[in-house]
PDB file of C-alpha atoms in Angstrom:
ATOM      1  CA  MET A   1      -3.599  13.674  29.800  1.00 53.00           C
ATOM      2  CA  SER A   2      -5.146  10.476  31.195  1.00 59.00           C
ATOM      3  CA  LEU A   3      -3.394   7.100  31.255  1.00 50.00           C
ATOM      4  CA  VAL A   4      -5.868   5.787  28.668  1.00 45.00           C
ATOM      5  CA  ASP A   5      -5.056   8.654  26.274  1.00 48.00           C
ATOM      6  CA  SER A   6      -1.331   8.057  26.752  1.00 46.00           C
ATOM      7  CA  VAL A   7      -1.710   4.353  25.923  1.00 43.00           C
ATOM      8  CA  ARG A   8      -3.781   5.162  22.837  1.00 52.00           C
ATOM      9  CA  LYS A   9      -1.032   7.464  21.546  1.00 53.00           C
ATOM     10  CA  VAL A  10       1.577   4.722  21.922  1.00 52.00           C
ATOM     11  CA  ILE A  11      -0.422   1.774  20.539  1.00 68.00           C
ATOM     12  CA  VAL A  12      -0.733   1.763  16.728  1.00 73.00           C
ATOM     13  CA  PRO A  13      -4.267   0.918  15.502  1.00 84.00           C
ATOM     14  CA  ILE A  14      -4.803  -2.431  13.778  1.00 86.00           C
ATOM     15  CA  HIS A  15      -6.853  -2.597  10.588  1.00 82.00           C
ATOM     16  CA  LYS A  16     -10.046  -4.628  10.882  1.00 86.00           C
ATOM     17  CA  GLU A  17      -8.884  -6.926   8.060  1.00 83.00           C
ATOM     18  CA  GLY A  18      -6.390  -8.359  10.532  1.00 82.00           C
ATOM     19  CA  TYR A  19      -8.849  -9.256  13.299  1.00 89.00           C
ATOM     20  CA  VAL A  20      -9.658 -12.733  11.994  1.00 89.00           C
ATOM     21  CA  PHE A  21      -5.959 -13.591  11.551  1.00 86.00           C
ATOM     22  CA  ILE A  22      -5.167 -12.365  15.057  1.00 90.00           C
ATOM     23  CA  ALA A  23      -8.003 -14.484  16.450  1.00 93.00           C
ATOM     24  CA  ILE A  24      -6.686 -17.539  14.598  1.00 91.00           C
ATOM     25  CA  GLY A  25      -3.213 -16.836  15.942  1.00 92.00           C
ATOM     26  CA  LEU A  26      -4.481 -16.594  19.527  1.00 94.00           C
ATOM     27  CA  VAL A  27      -6.436 -19.859  19.287  1.00 95.00           C
ATOM     28  CA  ALA A  28      -3.456 -21.613  17.682  1.00 93.00           C
ATOM     29  CA  THR A  29      -1.169 -20.280  20.431  1.00 93.00           C
ATOM     30  CA  ILE A  30      -3.411 -21.675  23.175  1.00 93.00           C
ATOM     31  CA  ILE A  31      -3.613 -25.077  21.475  1.00 93.00           C
ATOM     32  CA  LEU A  32       0.149 -25.207  20.874  1.00 90.00           C
ATOM     33  CA  ALA A  33       0.903 -24.150  24.463  1.00 90.00           C
ATOM     34  CA  ASN A  34      -1.231 -27.011  25.754  1.00 91.00           C
ATOM     35  CA  LEU A  35       0.701 -29.452  23.588  1.00 89.00           C
ATOM     36  CA  TRP A  36       4.147 -28.144  24.598  1.00 88.00           C
ATOM     37  CA  SER A  37       4.981 -24.766  26.131  1.00 87.00           C
ATOM     38  CA  PRO A  38       7.808 -23.876  23.640  1.00 87.00           C
ATOM     39  CA  PHE A  39       5.263 -24.269  20.822  1.00 88.00           C
ATOM     40  CA  GLY A  40       3.094 -21.753  22.644  1.00 88.00           C
ATOM     41  CA  TRP A  41       5.896 -19.183  22.596  1.00 93.00           C
ATOM     42  CA  ILE A  42       6.338 -19.701  18.857  1.00 93.00           C
ATOM     43  CA  GLY A  43       2.599 -19.164  18.354  1.00 92.00           C
ATOM     44  CA  ALA A  44       2.711 -16.025  20.497  1.00 94.00           C
ATOM     45  CA  ILE A  45       5.574 -14.563  18.448  1.00 93.00           C
ATOM     46  CA  ILE A  46       3.705 -15.246  15.202  1.00 92.00           C
ATOM     47  CA  THR A  47       0.538 -13.661  16.613  1.00 92.00           C
ATOM     48  CA  VAL A  48       2.472 -10.533  17.620  1.00 92.00           C
ATOM     49  CA  TRP A  49       3.904 -10.350  14.106  1.00 87.00           C
ATOM     50  CA  ILE A  50       0.378 -10.597  12.645  1.00 86.00           C
ATOM     51  CA  CYS A  51      -0.670  -7.640  14.806  1.00 89.00           C
ATOM     52  CA  TYR A  52       2.368  -5.723  13.554  1.00 84.00           C
ATOM     53  CA  PHE A  53       1.670  -6.612   9.915  1.00 83.00           C
ATOM     54  CA  PHE A  54      -1.919  -5.336  10.027  1.00 85.00           C
ATOM     55  CA  ARG A  55      -1.050  -2.071  11.779  1.00 88.00           C
ATOM     56  CA  ASP A  56      -2.776   1.000  10.387  1.00 87.00           C
ATOM     57  CA  PRO A  57      -1.011   4.095  11.730  1.00 89.00           C
ATOM     58  CA  VAL A  58      -2.232   7.655  11.391  1.00 89.00           C
ATOM     59  CA  ARG A  59      -0.323   9.495   8.669  1.00 90.00           C
ATOM     60  CA  ILE A  60       0.179  13.246   8.152  1.00 90.00           C
ATOM     61  CA  THR A  61      -0.494  13.844   4.464  1.00 92.00           C
ATOM     62  CA  PRO A  62       0.930  16.899   2.620  1.00 90.00           C
ATOM     63  CA  GLN A  63      -1.880  18.946   1.115  1.00 84.00           C
ATOM     64  CA  ARG A  64      -1.255  20.917  -2.041  1.00 87.00           C
ATOM     65  CA  GLU A  65      -2.681  20.674  -5.527  1.00 85.00           C
ATOM     66  CA  GLY A  66      -0.482  18.632  -7.842  1.00 90.00           C
ATOM     67  CA  LEU A  67       1.385  16.554  -5.274  1.00 94.00           C
ATOM     68  CA  VAL A  68       1.609  12.790  -5.786  1.00 96.00           C
ATOM     69  CA  ILE A  69       2.032  10.990  -2.465  1.00 96.00           C
ATOM     70  CA  SER A  70       3.355   7.464  -1.971  1.00 97.00           C
ATOM     71  CA  PRO A  71       0.525   4.896  -1.891  1.00 96.00           C
ATOM     72  CA  ALA A  72       2.632   2.345   0.005  1.00 95.00           C
ATOM     73  CA  ASP A  73       5.265   1.876   2.670  1.00 95.00           C
ATOM     74  CA  GLY A  74       8.436   0.319   1.312  1.00 94.00           C
ATOM     75  CA  ARG A  75      11.486   0.781  -0.861  1.00 94.00           C
ATOM     76  CA  VAL A  76      11.440   2.525  -4.237  1.00 96.00           C
ATOM     77  CA  SER A  77      12.656  -0.483  -6.209  1.00 92.00           C
ATOM     78  CA  GLN A  78      12.479   0.945  -9.723  1.00 92.00           C
ATOM     79  CA  ILE A  79      11.757   4.109 -11.708  1.00 95.00           C
ATOM     80  CA  ALA A  80      11.215   3.325 -15.375  1.00 94.00           C
ATOM     81  CA  THR A  81       9.254   4.203 -18.491  1.00 94.00           C
ATOM     82  CA  ALA A  82       6.425   1.763 -19.219  1.00 93.00           C
ATOM     83  CA  LEU A  83       2.980   1.486 -20.781  1.00 94.00           C
ATOM     84  CA  PRO A  84       0.044   1.662 -18.361  1.00 93.00           C
ATOM     85  CA  PRO A  85      -1.913  -1.555 -17.647  1.00 91.00           C
ATOM     86  CA  PRO A  86      -4.089  -2.334 -20.700  1.00 92.00           C
ATOM     87  CA  GLU A  87      -7.114  -3.206 -18.539  1.00 92.00           C
ATOM     88  CA  LEU A  88      -7.478   0.461 -17.532  1.00 93.00           C
ATOM     89  CA  ASP A  89      -8.119   1.533 -21.162  1.00 90.00           C
ATOM     90  CA  LEU A  90      -5.686   4.439 -20.877  1.00 92.00           C
ATOM     91  CA  PRO A  91      -3.855   5.717 -23.985  1.00 91.00           C
ATOM     92  CA  ALA A  92      -1.104   3.280 -24.977  1.00 90.00           C
ATOM     93  CA  GLU A  93       1.589   5.887 -24.427  1.00 93.00           C
ATOM     94  CA  PRO A  94       4.691   5.529 -22.233  1.00 95.00           C
ATOM     95  CA  MET A  95       4.361   6.806 -18.663  1.00 94.00           C
ATOM     96  CA  THR A  96       6.805   7.161 -15.799  1.00 95.00           C
ATOM     97  CA  ARG A  97       6.378   4.186 -13.473  1.00 96.00           C
ATOM     98  CA  VAL A  98       7.491   4.402  -9.848  1.00 97.00           C
ATOM     99  CA  SER A  99       7.540   0.971  -8.184  1.00 95.00           C
ATOM    100  CA  ILE A 100       7.458   0.559  -4.398  1.00 95.00           C
ATOM    101  CA  PHE A 101       8.301  -2.863  -2.968  1.00 92.00           C
ATOM    102  CA  MET A 102       6.748  -3.849   0.372  1.00 89.00           C
ATOM    103  CA  ASN A 103       8.376  -6.583   2.426  1.00 86.00           C
ATOM    104  CA  VAL A 104       6.542  -8.545   5.126  1.00 82.00           C
ATOM    105  CA  PHE A 105       7.560  -6.006   7.782  1.00 86.00           C
ATOM    106  CA  ASP A 106       6.125  -2.954   5.997  1.00 88.00           C
ATOM    107  CA  CYS A 107       2.647  -1.582   6.655  1.00 87.00           C
ATOM    108  CA  HIS A 108       0.422  -2.978   3.881  1.00 86.00           C
ATOM    109  CA  VAL A 109      -2.483  -0.514   3.983  1.00 91.00           C
ATOM    110  CA  ASN A 110      -2.397   1.370   0.668  1.00 94.00           C
ATOM    111  CA  ARG A 111      -3.434   5.014   0.282  1.00 95.00           C
ATOM    112  CA  SER A 112      -4.523   7.141  -2.641  1.00 96.00           C
ATOM    113  CA  PRO A 113      -1.564   9.102  -4.067  1.00 96.00           C
ATOM    114  CA  VAL A 114      -3.770  11.894  -5.428  1.00 95.00           C
ATOM    115  CA  PRO A 115      -7.228  13.396  -4.936  1.00 95.00           C
ATOM    116  CA  GLY A 116      -9.725  12.533  -7.638  1.00 95.00           C
ATOM    117  CA  ARG A 117     -12.481  10.273  -8.929  1.00 96.00           C
ATOM    118  CA  LEU A 118     -11.878   6.563  -9.373  1.00 96.00           C
ATOM    119  CA  LEU A 119     -12.605   6.163 -13.084  1.00 94.00           C
ATOM    120  CA  LYS A 120     -11.924   2.445 -13.298  1.00 95.00           C
ATOM    121  CA  MET A 121     -10.770  -0.437 -11.134  1.00 95.00           C
ATOM    122  CA  ALA A 122      -9.804  -3.741 -12.744  1.00 94.00           C
ATOM    123  CA  TYR A 123      -8.690  -6.965 -11.071  1.00 92.00           C
ATOM    124  CA  THR A 124      -6.492  -9.302 -13.143  1.00 86.00           C
ATOM    125  CA  PRO A 125      -5.638 -12.844 -11.957  1.00 84.00           C
ATOM    126  CA  GLY A 126      -2.103 -14.026 -12.581  1.00 69.00           C
ATOM    127  CA  LEU A 127       1.072 -15.530 -11.181  1.00 66.00           C
ATOM    128  CA  PHE A 128       2.805 -14.965  -7.838  1.00 62.00           C
ATOM    129  CA  LEU A 129       6.352 -14.202  -8.960  1.00 63.00           C
ATOM    130  CA  ASN A 130       8.810 -12.179  -6.921  1.00 59.00           C
ATOM    131  CA  ALA A 131       7.208  -8.718  -6.891  1.00 59.00           C
ATOM    132  CA  GLU A 132      10.615  -7.068  -7.397  1.00 64.00           C
ATOM    133  CA  LEU A 133      10.930  -8.565 -10.880  1.00 63.00           C
ATOM    134  CA  ASP A 134      10.088  -6.203 -13.728  1.00 66.00           C
ATOM    135  CA  LYS A 135       7.805  -8.777 -15.393  1.00 63.00           C
ATOM    136  CA  ALA A 136       5.692  -8.954 -12.232  1.00 62.00           C
ATOM    137  CA  SER A 137       3.886  -5.836 -13.488  1.00 67.00           C
ATOM    138  CA  ASP A 138       2.523  -7.857 -16.413  1.00 70.00           C
ATOM    139  CA  ASP A 139       2.410 -11.464 -15.151  1.00 68.00           C
ATOM    140  CA  ASN A 140       1.385 -11.268 -11.480  1.00 77.00           C
ATOM    141  CA  GLU A 141      -2.073 -11.036  -9.980  1.00 84.00           C
ATOM    142  CA  ARG A 142      -2.922  -7.360  -9.668  1.00 89.00           C
ATOM    143  CA  ASN A 143      -5.586  -4.736  -9.019  1.00 93.00           C
ATOM    144  CA  ALA A 144      -5.306  -1.588 -11.157  1.00 95.00           C
ATOM    145  CA  LEU A 145      -6.941   1.776 -10.496  1.00 96.00           C
ATOM    146  CA  ALA A 146      -7.265   4.832 -12.735  1.00 97.00           C
ATOM    147  CA  ILE A 147      -7.780   8.061 -10.759  1.00 96.00           C
ATOM    148  CA  GLU A 148      -8.910  11.191 -12.586  1.00 94.00           C
ATOM    149  CA  THR A 149      -7.315  14.396 -11.310  1.00 91.00           C
ATOM    150  CA  GLN A 150      -7.308  17.991 -12.485  1.00 87.00           C
ATOM    151  CA  ALA A 151      -3.829  17.419 -13.919  1.00 84.00           C
ATOM    152  CA  GLY A 152      -4.695  14.186 -15.738  1.00 87.00           C
ATOM    153  CA  THR A 153      -5.233  10.516 -14.960  1.00 91.00           C
ATOM    154  CA  ILE A 154      -2.900   8.677 -12.579  1.00 93.00           C
ATOM    155  CA  ALA A 155      -2.757   4.874 -12.501  1.00 96.00           C
ATOM    156  CA  VAL A 156      -2.034   2.870  -9.362  1.00 96.00           C
ATOM    157  CA  VAL A 157      -1.509  -0.891  -9.437  1.00 95.00           C
ATOM    158  CA  GLN A 158      -1.422  -3.263  -6.469  1.00 93.00           C
ATOM    159  CA  ILE A 159       0.679  -6.308  -7.389  1.00 89.00           C
ATOM    160  CA  ALA A 160       0.722  -9.604  -5.498  1.00 83.00           C
ATOM    161  CA  GLY A 161       4.068 -11.239  -4.749  1.00 71.00           C
ATOM    162  CA  LEU A 162       5.587 -14.539  -3.691  1.00 68.00           C
ATOM    163  CA  ILE A 163       3.752 -14.633  -0.377  1.00 64.00           C
ATOM    164  CA  ALA A 164       0.807 -12.333  -1.119  1.00 56.00           C
ATOM    165  CA  ARG A 165      -2.376 -14.195  -1.988  1.00 61.00           C
ATOM    166  CA  ARG A 166      -5.116 -11.624  -1.515  1.00 77.00           C
ATOM    167  CA  ILE A 167      -5.645  -8.052  -2.676  1.00 86.00           C
ATOM    168  CA  VAL A 168      -8.441  -6.401  -0.688  1.00 87.00           C
ATOM    169  CA  PRO A 169     -10.028  -3.222  -2.148  1.00 89.00           C
ATOM    170  CA  PHE A 170     -11.826  -0.711   0.090  1.00 91.00           C
ATOM    171  CA  VAL A 171     -13.256   1.419  -2.742  1.00 93.00           C
ATOM    172  CA  LYS A 172     -15.387   1.100  -5.873  1.00 94.00           C
ATOM    173  CA  GLU A 173     -15.586   2.802  -9.252  1.00 94.00           C
ATOM    174  CA  GLY A 174     -17.030   6.304  -9.056  1.00 94.00           C
ATOM    175  CA  ASP A 175     -15.750   6.993  -5.540  1.00 95.00           C
ATOM    176  CA  VAL A 176     -14.080  10.355  -4.943  1.00 96.00           C
ATOM    177  CA  LEU A 177     -10.807   9.845  -3.100  1.00 95.00           C
ATOM    178  CA  ALA A 178      -8.818  12.262  -0.981  1.00 95.00           C
ATOM    179  CA  THR A 179      -5.028  12.252  -0.985  1.00 94.00           C
ATOM    180  CA  GLY A 180      -3.876   9.724   1.602  1.00 94.00           C
ATOM    181  CA  GLU A 181      -7.256   7.997   1.830  1.00 95.00           C
ATOM    182  CA  ARG A 182      -7.047   4.222   2.318  1.00 94.00           C
ATOM    183  CA  PHE A 183      -8.076   2.345  -0.826  1.00 93.00           C
ATOM    184  CA  GLY A 184      -6.879  -1.210  -0.221  1.00 92.00           C
ATOM    185  CA  LEU A 185      -4.551  -3.719   1.381  1.00 89.00           C
ATOM    186  CA  ILE A 186      -2.351  -6.580   0.169  1.00 85.00           C
ATOM    187  CA  ARG A 187      -1.453  -9.726   2.138  1.00 75.00           C
ATOM    188  CA  PHE A 188       1.550 -10.459   2.756  1.00 68.00           C
ATOM    189  CA  GLY A 189       4.463  -8.767   0.919  1.00 64.00           C
ATOM    190  CA  SER A 190       4.054  -7.222  -2.507  1.00 83.00           C
ATOM    191  CA  ARG A 191       4.451  -4.106  -4.654  1.00 89.00           C
ATOM    192  CA  VAL A 192       2.568  -0.998  -5.750  1.00 94.00           C
ATOM    193  CA  ASP A 193       3.228   0.817  -9.044  1.00 95.00           C
ATOM    194  CA  VAL A 194       2.313   4.443  -9.695  1.00 97.00           C
ATOM    195  CA  TYR A 195       2.084   5.596 -13.346  1.00 96.00           C
ATOM    196  CA  LEU A 196       2.757   9.305 -13.876  1.00 95.00           C
ATOM    197  CA  PRO A 197       2.614  11.421 -17.055  1.00 93.00           C
ATOM    198  CA  ALA A 198       5.864  10.944 -18.999  1.00 90.00           C
ATOM    199  CA  HIS A 199       6.972  14.568 -18.536  1.00 89.00           C
ATOM    200  CA  VAL A 200       6.762  14.426 -14.730  1.00 91.00           C
ATOM    201  CA  VAL A 201      10.107  14.162 -12.947  1.00 91.00           C
ATOM    202  CA  PRO A 202       9.966  11.934  -9.841  1.00 94.00           C
ATOM    203  CA  LEU A 203      11.158  13.541  -6.608  1.00 94.00           C
ATOM    204  CA  VAL A 204      12.375  10.214  -5.199  1.00 94.00           C
ATOM    205  CA  GLY A 205      15.199   7.901  -6.191  1.00 93.00           C
ATOM    206  CA  GLU A 206      15.660   4.146  -6.418  1.00 94.00           C
ATOM    207  CA  GLY A 207      16.533   2.651  -3.053  1.00 94.00           C
ATOM    208  CA  GLN A 208      14.766   5.394  -1.101  1.00 95.00           C
ATOM    209  CA  THR A 209      12.310   4.422   1.631  1.00 95.00           C
ATOM    210  CA  ALA A 210       8.766   5.694   1.063  1.00 96.00           C
ATOM    211  CA  ILE A 211       5.997   6.143   3.616  1.00 96.00           C
ATOM    212  CA  ALA A 212       2.391   5.767   2.495  1.00 95.00           C
ATOM    213  CA  GLY A 213       0.398   8.966   2.799  1.00 95.00           C
ATOM    214  CA  GLU A 214       3.463  11.094   3.553  1.00 95.00           C
ATOM    215  CA  THR A 215       6.356  10.764   1.076  1.00 96.00           C
ATOM    216  CA  VAL A 216       6.036  13.037  -1.967  1.00 96.00           C
ATOM    217  CA  LEU A 217       6.748  11.037  -5.147  1.00 96.00           C
ATOM    218  CA  ALA A 218       6.224  13.808  -7.681  1.00 94.00           C
ATOM    219  CA  ASP A 219       4.740  17.228  -8.326  1.00 93.00           C
ATOM    220  CA  LEU A 220       2.325  17.410 -11.257  1.00 90.00           C
ATOM    221  CA  ALA A 221       2.282  21.208 -11.023  1.00 83.00           C
ATOM    222  CA  GLY A 222       6.060  21.571 -11.243  1.00 71.00           C
ATOM    223  CA  ASN A 223       9.034  20.865  -9.027  1.00 51.00           C
ATOM    224  CA  GLU A 224       8.963  24.078  -7.038  1.00 49.00           C
ATOM    225  CA  ALA A 225       9.417  24.029  -3.269  1.00 45.00           C
ATOM    226  CA  ILE A 226       6.636  22.219  -1.408  1.00 47.00           C
ATOM    227  CA  LEU A 227       4.587  24.278   1.034  1.00 47.00           C
ATOM    228  CA  ARG A 228       4.259  22.471   4.364  1.00 46.00           C
ATOM    229  CA  THR A 229       0.501  22.115   4.715  1.00 49.00           C
ATOM    230  CA  PHE A 230      -0.592  18.793   6.187  1.00 49.00           C
ATOM    231  CA  ARG A 231      -3.682  16.825   7.134  1.00 56.00           C
ATOM    232  CA  GLY A 232      -3.906  13.793   9.392  1.00 59.00           C
ATOM    233  CA  ILE A 233      -5.827  10.866   7.899  1.00 65.00           C
TER     234      ILE A 233
END
C-alpha cells in the first residue's frame, strides 16, 4: 500500500457543503494572525472544528429487506407515539417516533433509513427552539420526507435547533433512495425524527448512541436475528 493510500484511509472525507465555511475560516485565521498571533490560533482551532463538523465518513450499511437504519449520528433522545407531520399528507394515525439528537460534534450528513421512492418532501419554516424539546417537532423549522417502501411509508423529519439555521436537501420528490444514501445535511446541531408504523417495536433505547447508515433502529419484517450483510456507501 502506498503512502498516499494510507493517508486517504486515515483522513475522513469532508462534504462539499463545508468547503465555503472552511475557506472563510482560513481567511479569517490569516487576518486574525496578522492582527495578533493568539487570535490566529483561535481562528485555526475554529477552522479545524469546521472541518470536523462537515466530515462525511464512509459507512457500512446493513442490507436486508425490512431494516430501518438510523438517518443520523447522535443520541436517541426519545421514543414516543405521535402523529406524523401534517404536511406529508399521511393518515392522521399515531406512529412510533424515534428521535435522534445531534450535537455540534456529531456528523451532520443525514442518510436514508430505508430503500424506497421519495413520495413527498415538504419544508416548513418555524422557530429555533432547543431540538431536544418535544414541541420542537411541531414548532421548529423542519424538512419532512415521506419514503414509500414495500412495507409501507416511513417519514423522516430534519429539525433545526438552537444553533442550526439551514437544512440542505440533496434529493427531490420522485427520487429512488437506497438504504444509507445521503439525503441532506443540517447546520449546526439539530435533530432527526423517524416515524415508524405503530406496531413496529424499536430495536434501540433512549440514551443509546446511533450511527447514521449503520445502527438498526427497527425491523419492519419482524424482530428476528439480523443477517450480517453489509454495503459500503
